[in-house]
């Protein structure tokens, strides 16, 4: 079926908000509605926001009143760093059941459900296959609370599909996402000056860049993808290789026996390694992404490239941190900017973020020119523009300016091409 009227859960999250921004560019979509319990953190042009919890009665009214044919559920919490386990279970399991109840029934207009899941559904153990395919069957019960939540949520999805055969269901199992401003256990671990590991183990790790997370979710809305699809970038890295790419030392401080106890002792020293991550530090995981690629999706970054971009962001974070105010949703202001006849093509406010960059120039100026030239190709358009302004106003090195100009020109050409999501930093204008 062709999606026309879409509802996105968890609109105020990184994934919900960015997905809405991307879908707004698809003029084939007539309506985009987002629901959440808090105000959006992304600037949206034609997405209608409703502040509501995942209550099956209220959601059912919204879905039927708006004639929603496609629901995208981005609420799943796959990481204990995001919220306490009790709250995660409420969102992952109880919230999923309530959402499904709102979508069910002979009077429901919903004909497509896209569910953002996690690779935790496969587990992690010593005799796992090199790459999990979507048809892989678990041979062991869940080892962590998060794994149990993911499996229970997917079982509810399966039961819903069996009871509602006219609804096409897409389950996307994502590898850990990498992005400069994301918060997750694996990013907290990789952000340490010295990265701890388990003595004698060098597990395989696979990632997906944050841009590809949004791209895959949008792909699920725009195409017919019944069933389960693994969403992970090409390439698997040894954990030691990941740490090396980040330019950091790895310290095997966790013993192969009594690992949980040792991790608890490290927590007293301020080094938190969640129990749920210990199996990844021991065995890791790999996902076979061929089914998703066969559906037409093309990953923008490999696992290696995603890690390299993380390294660039870690090194330049002080300079790239904006000094301006964060976006704040105000319903009355949003309604005026969107619908008032007095507003005609006004460009979105917010500045280019260079004030904050100037305040932290020491971190940038300390980078050797050779290292900087290596990092430039991995940066996003908005970061390139900030660095270009800073470099021109300060050291004005010819080779650096030429490299920045070349990358900005390439990103501009890529963003103007067909297919795939626009590059971050593209100009956006308010609706008339």
Coordinates of C-alpha atoms in Angstrom, one line a residue:
X1 CA 0.0 0.0 0.0
X2 CA 1.0 3.6 -0.5
X3 CA 1.2 5.6 2.7
X4 CA -0.7 8.9 2.7
X5 CA -1.5 9.7 6.3
X6 CA 1.2 8.8 8.9
X7 CA 1.3 8.8 12.7
X8 CA 4.7 8.8 14.5
X9 CA 5.0 7.9 18.1
X10 CA 7.7 9.5 20.4
X11 CA 7.8 12.6 18.2
X12 CA 9.9 14.4 20.8
X13 CA 12.8 11.9 20.6
X14 CA 15.8 12.1 18.3
X15 CA 14.3 9.4 16.0
X16 CA 10.7 10.6 15.9
X17 CA 11.6 14.2 15.4
X18 CA 14.1 13.6 12.6
X19 CA 11.9 11.1 10.9
X20 CA 9.1 13.7 10.8
X21 CA 11.5 16.2 9.3
X22 CA 12.4 13.8 6.6
X23 CA 8.9 12.7 5.8
X24 CA 7.8 16.4 5.5
X25 CA 9.9 16.5 2.3
X26 CA 7.8 13.8 0.8
X27 CA 4.9 15.7 -0.9
X28 CA 3.0 12.4 -1.5
X29 CA 2.2 12.3 2.2
X30 CA -1.0 14.2 2.9
X31 CA -0.8 14.3 6.7
X32 CA 1.9 13.7 9.3
X33 CA 0.8 13.5 13.0
X34 CA 3.2 13.1 15.9
X35 CA 2.3 12.1 19.5
X36 CA 4.3 12.3 22.6
X37 CA 4.1 13.4 26.3
X38 CA 6.6 16.3 25.9
X39 CA 6.9 19.1 23.4
X40 CA 9.0 18.5 20.2
X41 CA 12.7 19.3 20.2
X42 CA 12.9 19.6 16.4
X43 CA 11.6 22.3 14.2
X44 CA 8.7 21.0 12.1
X45 CA 6.8 22.6 9.3
X46 CA 3.7 20.5 8.6
X47 CA 3.7 17.8 11.3
X48 CA 0.7 18.1 13.6
X49 CA 1.7 17.5 17.2
X50 CA -0.7 16.1 19.8
X51 CA 0.5 15.9 23.4
X52 CA -0.8 12.5 24.6
X53 CA 0.5 9.4 26.3
X54 CA 0.3 6.0 24.6
X55 CA -3.3 5.5 25.7
X56 CA -5.2 3.1 23.5
X57 CA -8.5 4.9 23.8
X58 CA -7.1 8.4 23.0
X59 CA -4.8 7.1 20.2
X60 CA -7.7 5.2 18.7
X61 CA -9.7 8.4 18.5
X62 CA -6.8 10.2 16.9
X63 CA -6.1 7.4 14.4
X64 CA -9.7 7.2 13.3
X65 CA -10.3 10.9 13.2
X66 CA -7.2 11.6 11.1
X67 CA -7.7 8.6 8.9
X68 CA -4.2 7.3 9.7
X69 CA -3.1 4.5 7.3
X70 CA 0.5 4.1 8.5
X71 CA 1.8 4.1 12.1
X72 CA 5.6 4.3 12.8
X73 CA 6.5 3.3 16.4
X74 CA 9.9 4.7 17.4
X75 CA 9.4 4.3 21.2
X76 CA 11.4 1.1 21.9
X77 CA 14.1 1.7 24.6
X78 CA 17.0 -0.7 23.8
X79 CA 19.4 0.7 26.3
X80 CA 19.4 0.8 30.1
X81 CA 21.3 4.1 30.0
X82 CA 18.2 5.8 28.6
X83 CA 15.8 5.1 31.5
X84 CA 15.4 2.9 34.5
X85 CA 14.4 -0.7 33.8
X86 CA 10.9 -0.4 35.2
X87 CA 10.2 2.6 33.0
X88 CA 11.7 0.8 30.0
X89 CA 9.4 -2.2 30.5
X90 CA 6.4 0.1 30.7
X91 CA 7.3 1.7 27.4
X92 CA 8.6 -1.4 25.6
X93 CA 5.9 -3.9 26.5
X94 CA 2.9 -2.2 28.0
X95 CA 3.1 0.8 25.7
X96 CA 3.5 -1.5 22.6
X97 CA 0.4 -3.5 23.7
X98 CA -1.6 -0.2 24.1
X99 CA -0.5 1.1 20.7
X100 CA -1.5 -2.2 19.0
X101 CA -4.9 -2.1 20.7
X102 CA -5.4 1.4 19.3
X103 CA -4.5 0.2 15.8
X104 CA -6.8 -2.9 15.9
X105 CA -10.4 -3.4 15.0
X106 CA -12.5 -3.5 11.9
X107 CA -13.1 0.2 12.0
X108 CA -9.4 1.1 12.1
X109 CA -7.9 2.7 8.9
X110 CA -4.4 1.5 9.8
X111 CA -2.9 -0.7 7.0
X112 CA 0.8 -0.4 7.7
X113 CA 2.8 -0.6 11.0
X114 CA 6.5 0.1 11.1
X115 CA 8.1 -1.0 14.4
X116 CA 11.6 0.1 15.4
X117 CA 13.1 -2.9 17.2
X118 CA 16.7 -3.9 18.3
X119 CA 19.3 -6.5 17.5
X120 CA 18.9 -7.5 21.2
X121 CA 16.2 -9.8 19.9
X122 CA 19.0 -12.2 18.8
X123 CA 20.9 -12.3 22.1
X124 CA 24.7 -12.7 22.3
X125 CA 26.6 -15.9 23.1
X126 CA 29.8 -17.8 22.3
X127 CA 28.3 -20.1 19.6
X128 CA 26.4 -17.4 17.7
X129 CA 26.6 -17.4 13.9
X130 CA 29.0 -14.8 12.3
X131 CA 26.0 -12.9 11.1
X132 CA 22.4 -13.3 12.3
X133 CA 19.8 -13.5 9.5
X134 CA 16.2 -12.4 10.1
X135 CA 15.2 -16.1 10.1
X136 CA 17.5 -17.0 13.0
X137 CA 15.8 -18.7 15.9
X138 CA 17.0 -18.1 19.5
X139 CA 18.3 -21.1 21.2
X140 CA 18.5 -19.6 24.6
X141 CA 16.1 -17.6 26.8
X142 CA 16.8 -13.9 27.2
X143 CA 19.8 -13.1 29.3
X144 CA 18.9 -9.5 30.2
X145 CA 15.8 -7.4 31.0
X146 CA 16.1 -5.5 27.8
X147 CA 16.3 -8.6 25.7
X148 CA 13.2 -9.9 27.4
X149 CA 11.4 -6.6 26.7
X150 CA 12.3 -6.7 23.0
X151 CA 11.2 -10.3 22.6
X152 CA 7.9 -9.6 24.4
X153 CA 7.2 -6.6 22.3
X154 CA 7.9 -8.5 19.1
X155 CA 5.6 -11.3 20.2
X156 CA 2.9 -8.8 20.7
X157 CA 3.5 -7.5 17.2
X158 CA 3.3 -11.0 15.9
X159 CA 0.0 -11.7 17.6
X160 CA -1.4 -8.4 16.3
X161 CA -0.4 -9.4 12.7
X162 CA -2.0 -12.8 13.1
X163 CA -5.3 -11.1 14.3
X164 CA -5.1 -8.3 11.7
X165 CA -3.9 -9.9 8.4
X166 CA -4.9 -6.8 6.4
X167 CA -2.2 -4.8 8.2
X168 CA 1.3 -5.0 6.7
X169 CA 3.9 -5.1 9.5
X170 CA 7.6 -4.1 9.1
X171 CA 9.9 -4.9 12.0
X172 CA 13.3 -3.2 11.8
X173 CA 16.0 -4.6 14.1
X174 CA 18.6 -1.9 14.5
X175 CA 22.3 -2.3 15.5
X176 CA 23.6 0.3 18.0
X177 CA 23.4 3.8 16.5
X178 CA 26.4 6.1 16.3
X179 CA 26.0 9.9 16.3
X180 CA 27.7 12.8 17.9
X181 CA 24.8 13.9 20.2
X182 CA 23.3 10.5 20.9
X183 CA 23.3 9.1 24.5
X184 CA 23.8 5.4 24.8
X185 CA 25.8 2.8 26.8
X186 CA 28.1 2.0 23.9
X187 CA 28.8 5.7 23.2
X188 CA 29.4 6.4 26.9
X189 CA 31.9 3.5 26.9
X190 CA 33.6 4.7 23.7
X191 CA 33.7 8.2 25.0
X192 CA 36.0 7.4 27.8
X193 CA 39.7 8.5 27.6
X194 CA 40.7 4.8 28.2
X195 CA 38.2 2.2 27.0
X196 CA 37.8 -0.9 29.3
X197 CA 37.5 -4.4 27.9
X198 CA 37.3 -8.0 29.1
X199 CA 40.7 -9.8 29.3
X200 CA 41.1 -12.3 26.5
X201 CA 38.1 -11.2 24.5
X202 CA 38.0 -9.1 21.3
X203 CA 34.3 -9.3 20.2
X204 CA 32.9 -8.2 16.8
X205 CA 30.9 -5.0 16.8
X206 CA 28.6 -3.5 14.1
X207 CA 27.0 -0.1 14.0
X208 CA 24.5 2.1 12.1
X209 CA 25.0 5.8 11.6
X210 CA 22.2 8.0 13.0
X211 CA 21.4 9.3 9.5
X212 CA 20.9 5.7 8.3
X213 CA 18.5 5.1 11.3
X214 CA 16.3 7.9 10.0
X215 CA 16.8 6.8 6.4
X216 CA 15.8 3.2 7.2
X217 CA 12.6 4.3 9.1
X218 CA 11.6 6.5 6.2
X219 CA 12.3 3.6 3.7
X220 CA 9.9 1.5 5.7
X221 CA 7.2 4.2 5.3
X222 CA 7.8 4.7 1.6
X223 CA 8.1 1.0 0.5
X224 CA 6.3 -2.3 1.0
X225 CA 8.5 -4.2 3.5
X226 CA 6.5 -7.0 5.1
X227 CA 8.4 -9.0 7.8
X228 CA 11.6 -8.5 9.7
X229 CA 14.7 -6.6 8.4
X230 CA 18.1 -6.2 9.9
X231 CA 19.3 -2.6 9.9
X232 CA 23.1 -2.5 10.4
X233 CA 25.8 -0.9 8.3
X234 CA 28.2 -3.0 6.1
X235 CA 31.2 -4.3 7.9
X236 CA 32.0 -5.8 11.3
X237 CA 34.9 -4.5 13.4
X238 CA 36.8 -6.1 16.2
X239 CA 36.3 -4.1 19.4
X240 CA 40.1 -3.4 19.5
X241 CA 39.8 -2.0 16.0
X242 CA 36.9 0.3 17.1
X243 CA 38.9 1.7 19.9
X244 CA 42.0 2.1 17.7
X245 CA 40.0 4.0 15.1
X246 CA 38.9 6.4 17.9
X247 CA 42.6 7.0 18.7
X248 CA 42.3 5.7 22.3
X249 CA 44.0 3.0 24.4
X250 CA 42.1 -0.1 25.4
X251 CA 42.6 -1.4 28.9
X252 CA 41.5 -5.1 29.7
X253 CA 40.6 -4.4 33.3
X254 CA 37.6 -6.7 33.4
X255 CA 38.4 -10.4 34.2
X256 CA 36.8 -13.2 32.2
X257 CA 35.4 -14.7 35.4
X258 CA 33.4 -12.7 37.9
X259 CA 32.9 -10.0 35.3
X260 CA 29.7 -8.6 36.7
X261 CA 31.2 -8.2 40.2
X262 CA 34.3 -6.5 38.7
X263 CA 32.0 -4.1 36.7
X264 CA 30.2 -3.2 39.9
X265 CA 33.5 -2.4 41.6
X266 CA 34.4 -0.1 38.7
X267 CA 31.1 1.7 39.1
X268 CA 32.4 2.9 42.6
X269 CA 35.2 4.6 40.7
X270 CA 32.9 6.4 38.4
X271 CA 33.2 4.0 35.5
X272 CA 29.8 2.6 34.7
X273 CA 29.7 -0.5 32.5
X274 CA 26.0 -1.7 32.4
X275 CA 25.6 -5.4 33.0
X276 CA 23.6 -5.6 29.8
X277 CA 26.7 -4.5 27.9
X278 CA 29.0 -7.1 29.3
X279 CA 27.8 -9.8 26.9
X280 CA 28.6 -7.5 24.0
X281 CA 32.1 -6.9 25.4
X282 CA 32.5 -10.6 25.6
X283 CA 30.9 -12.0 22.4
X284 CA 29.5 -9.1 20.3
X285 CA 27.1 -9.6 17.4
X286 CA 26.8 -9.3 13.7
X287 CA 23.8 -8.8 11.5
X288 CA 23.2 -9.8 7.9
X289 CA 21.7 -6.7 6.2
X290 CA 21.2 -8.2 2.7
X291 CA 17.4 -8.4 2.9
X292 CA 17.1 -4.7 3.6
X293 CA 19.6 -3.8 0.8
X294 CA 17.7 -6.1 -1.6
X295 CA 14.6 -3.9 -0.8
X296 CA 16.4 -1.0 -2.3
X297 CA 17.9 0.8 0.7
X298 CA 21.5 1.9 0.3
X299 CA 23.4 2.6 3.5
X300 CA 25.2 6.0 3.5
X301 CA 28.0 4.8 5.9
X302 CA 29.8 1.6 6.7
X303 CA 30.5 0.6 10.3
X304 CA 34.1 1.8 9.9
X305 CA 33.0 5.2 8.4
X306 CA 30.5 5.6 11.3
X307 CA 33.2 5.1 13.8
X308 CA 35.5 7.5 12.0
X309 CA 32.8 10.2 12.0
X310 CA 32.4 9.6 15.8
X311 CA 36.1 10.2 16.2
X312 CA 35.9 13.4 14.3
X313 CA 33.0 14.6 16.4
X314 CA 34.7 13.6 19.7
X315 CA 37.8 15.6 18.7
X316 CA 35.9 18.6 17.5
X317 CA 33.0 18.6 20.0
X318 CA 34.1 21.7 22.0
X319 CA 34.3 23.7 18.8
X320 CA 31.0 22.4 17.3
X321 CA 28.9 22.9 20.4
X322 CA 26.5 25.7 19.6
X323 CA 26.3 28.7 21.8
X324 CA 22.7 29.5 20.8
X325 CA 19.5 28.6 22.5
X326 CA 18.0 25.2 21.9
X327 CA 14.8 25.0 19.9
X328 CA 11.7 25.2 22.1
X329 CA 8.3 24.3 21.0
X330 CA 5.6 26.9 21.5
X331 CA 2.2 26.0 20.1
X332 CA 0.9 29.6 19.6
X333 CA 4.2 30.6 17.9
X334 CA 4.3 27.5 15.7
X335 CA 0.7 28.1 14.6
X336 CA 1.5 31.7 13.7
X337 CA 4.6 30.8 11.7
X338 CA 2.9 28.1 9.8
X339 CA -0.5 29.6 9.0
X340 CA -0.4 33.4 9.4
X341 CA -0.8 35.3 6.1
X342 CA 1.8 37.7 7.5
X343 CA 4.5 35.1 7.3
X344 CA 5.8 34.7 3.7
X345 CA 8.7 32.3 3.2
X346 CA 10.5 33.5 6.3
X347 CA 13.7 31.5 6.9
X348 CA 13.9 29.6 10.1
X349 CA 15.5 31.4 13.0
X350 CA 18.4 30.1 15.0
X351 CA 21.7 31.3 13.4
X352 CA 24.5 29.2 12.2
X353 CA 26.0 28.3 15.6
X354 CA 29.3 30.0 15.1
X355 CA 29.1 31.9 18.4
X356 CA 29.6 28.7 20.4
X357 CA 32.3 27.6 18.0
X358 CA 34.4 30.7 18.6
X359 CA 34.2 30.2 22.3
X360 CA 35.9 26.8 22.1
X361 CA 38.5 27.5 19.3
X362 CA 41.5 26.1 21.3
X363 CA 40.4 22.5 20.7
X364 CA 40.4 23.1 16.9
X365 CA 43.6 25.1 16.8
X366 CA 45.4 22.4 18.7
X367 CA 44.8 19.9 15.9
X368 CA 47.8 19.4 13.5
X369 CA 47.0 20.4 9.9
X370 CA 47.5 16.8 8.7
X371 CA 45.0 15.4 11.2
X372 CA 42.5 18.1 10.4
X373 CA 42.7 17.3 6.7
X374 CA 42.0 13.6 7.5
X375 CA 39.0 14.5 9.6
X376 CA 37.3 16.9 7.2
X377 CA 35.8 14.3 4.8
X378 CA 33.9 12.6 7.6
X379 CA 32.1 15.8 8.9
X380 CA 28.5 16.8 8.1
X381 CA 27.6 19.9 6.1
X382 CA 26.7 22.1 9.1
X383 CA 30.0 21.2 10.9
X384 CA 31.9 22.0 7.7
X385 CA 30.3 25.4 7.5
X386 CA 31.1 26.2 11.1
X387 CA 34.8 25.1 10.7
X388 CA 35.0 27.1 7.4
X389 CA 33.9 30.3 9.1
X390 CA 36.2 29.7 12.1
X391 CA 39.2 28.9 9.9
X392 CA 38.7 31.9 7.6
X393 CA 38.4 34.3 10.6
X394 CA 41.5 32.9 12.4
X395 CA 44.4 30.9 10.9
X396 CA 43.2 31.0 7.3
X397 CA 45.3 28.1 6.2
X398 CA 45.1 27.7 2.4
X399 CA 45.1 23.9 2.3
X400 CA 42.4 23.6 5.0
X401 CA 40.2 26.2 3.4
X402 CA 40.5 24.4 0.0
X403 CA 39.6 21.1 1.6
X404 CA 36.6 22.5 3.4
X405 CA 35.4 24.2 0.2
X406 CA 35.8 21.0 -1.8
X407 CA 33.8 19.0 0.8
X408 CA 31.0 21.6 1.0
X409 CA 30.7 21.6 -2.8
X410 CA 30.5 17.8 -2.8
X411 CA 27.8 17.7 -0.1
X412 CA 25.8 20.4 -1.9
X413 CA 25.8 18.3 -5.1
X414 CA 24.9 15.2 -3.1
X415 CA 22.1 16.9 -1.4
X416 CA 20.7 18.1 -4.7
X417 CA 20.7 14.6 -6.2
X418 CA 17.8 12.3 -6.2
X419 CA 17.2 9.5 -3.7
X420 CA 18.2 9.3 0.0
X421 CA 17.7 11.9 2.7
X422 CA 19.2 15.4 2.3
X423 CA 22.4 16.1 4.1
X424 CA 22.1 17.6 7.6
X425 CA 22.5 21.4 7.4
X426 CA 20.4 21.9 4.3
X427 CA 18.5 25.1 4.4
X428 CA 14.8 24.8 5.4
X429 CA 12.2 27.5 5.1
X430 CA 8.9 28.0 7.0
X431 CA 5.7 27.2 5.1
X432 CA 3.8 30.1 3.7

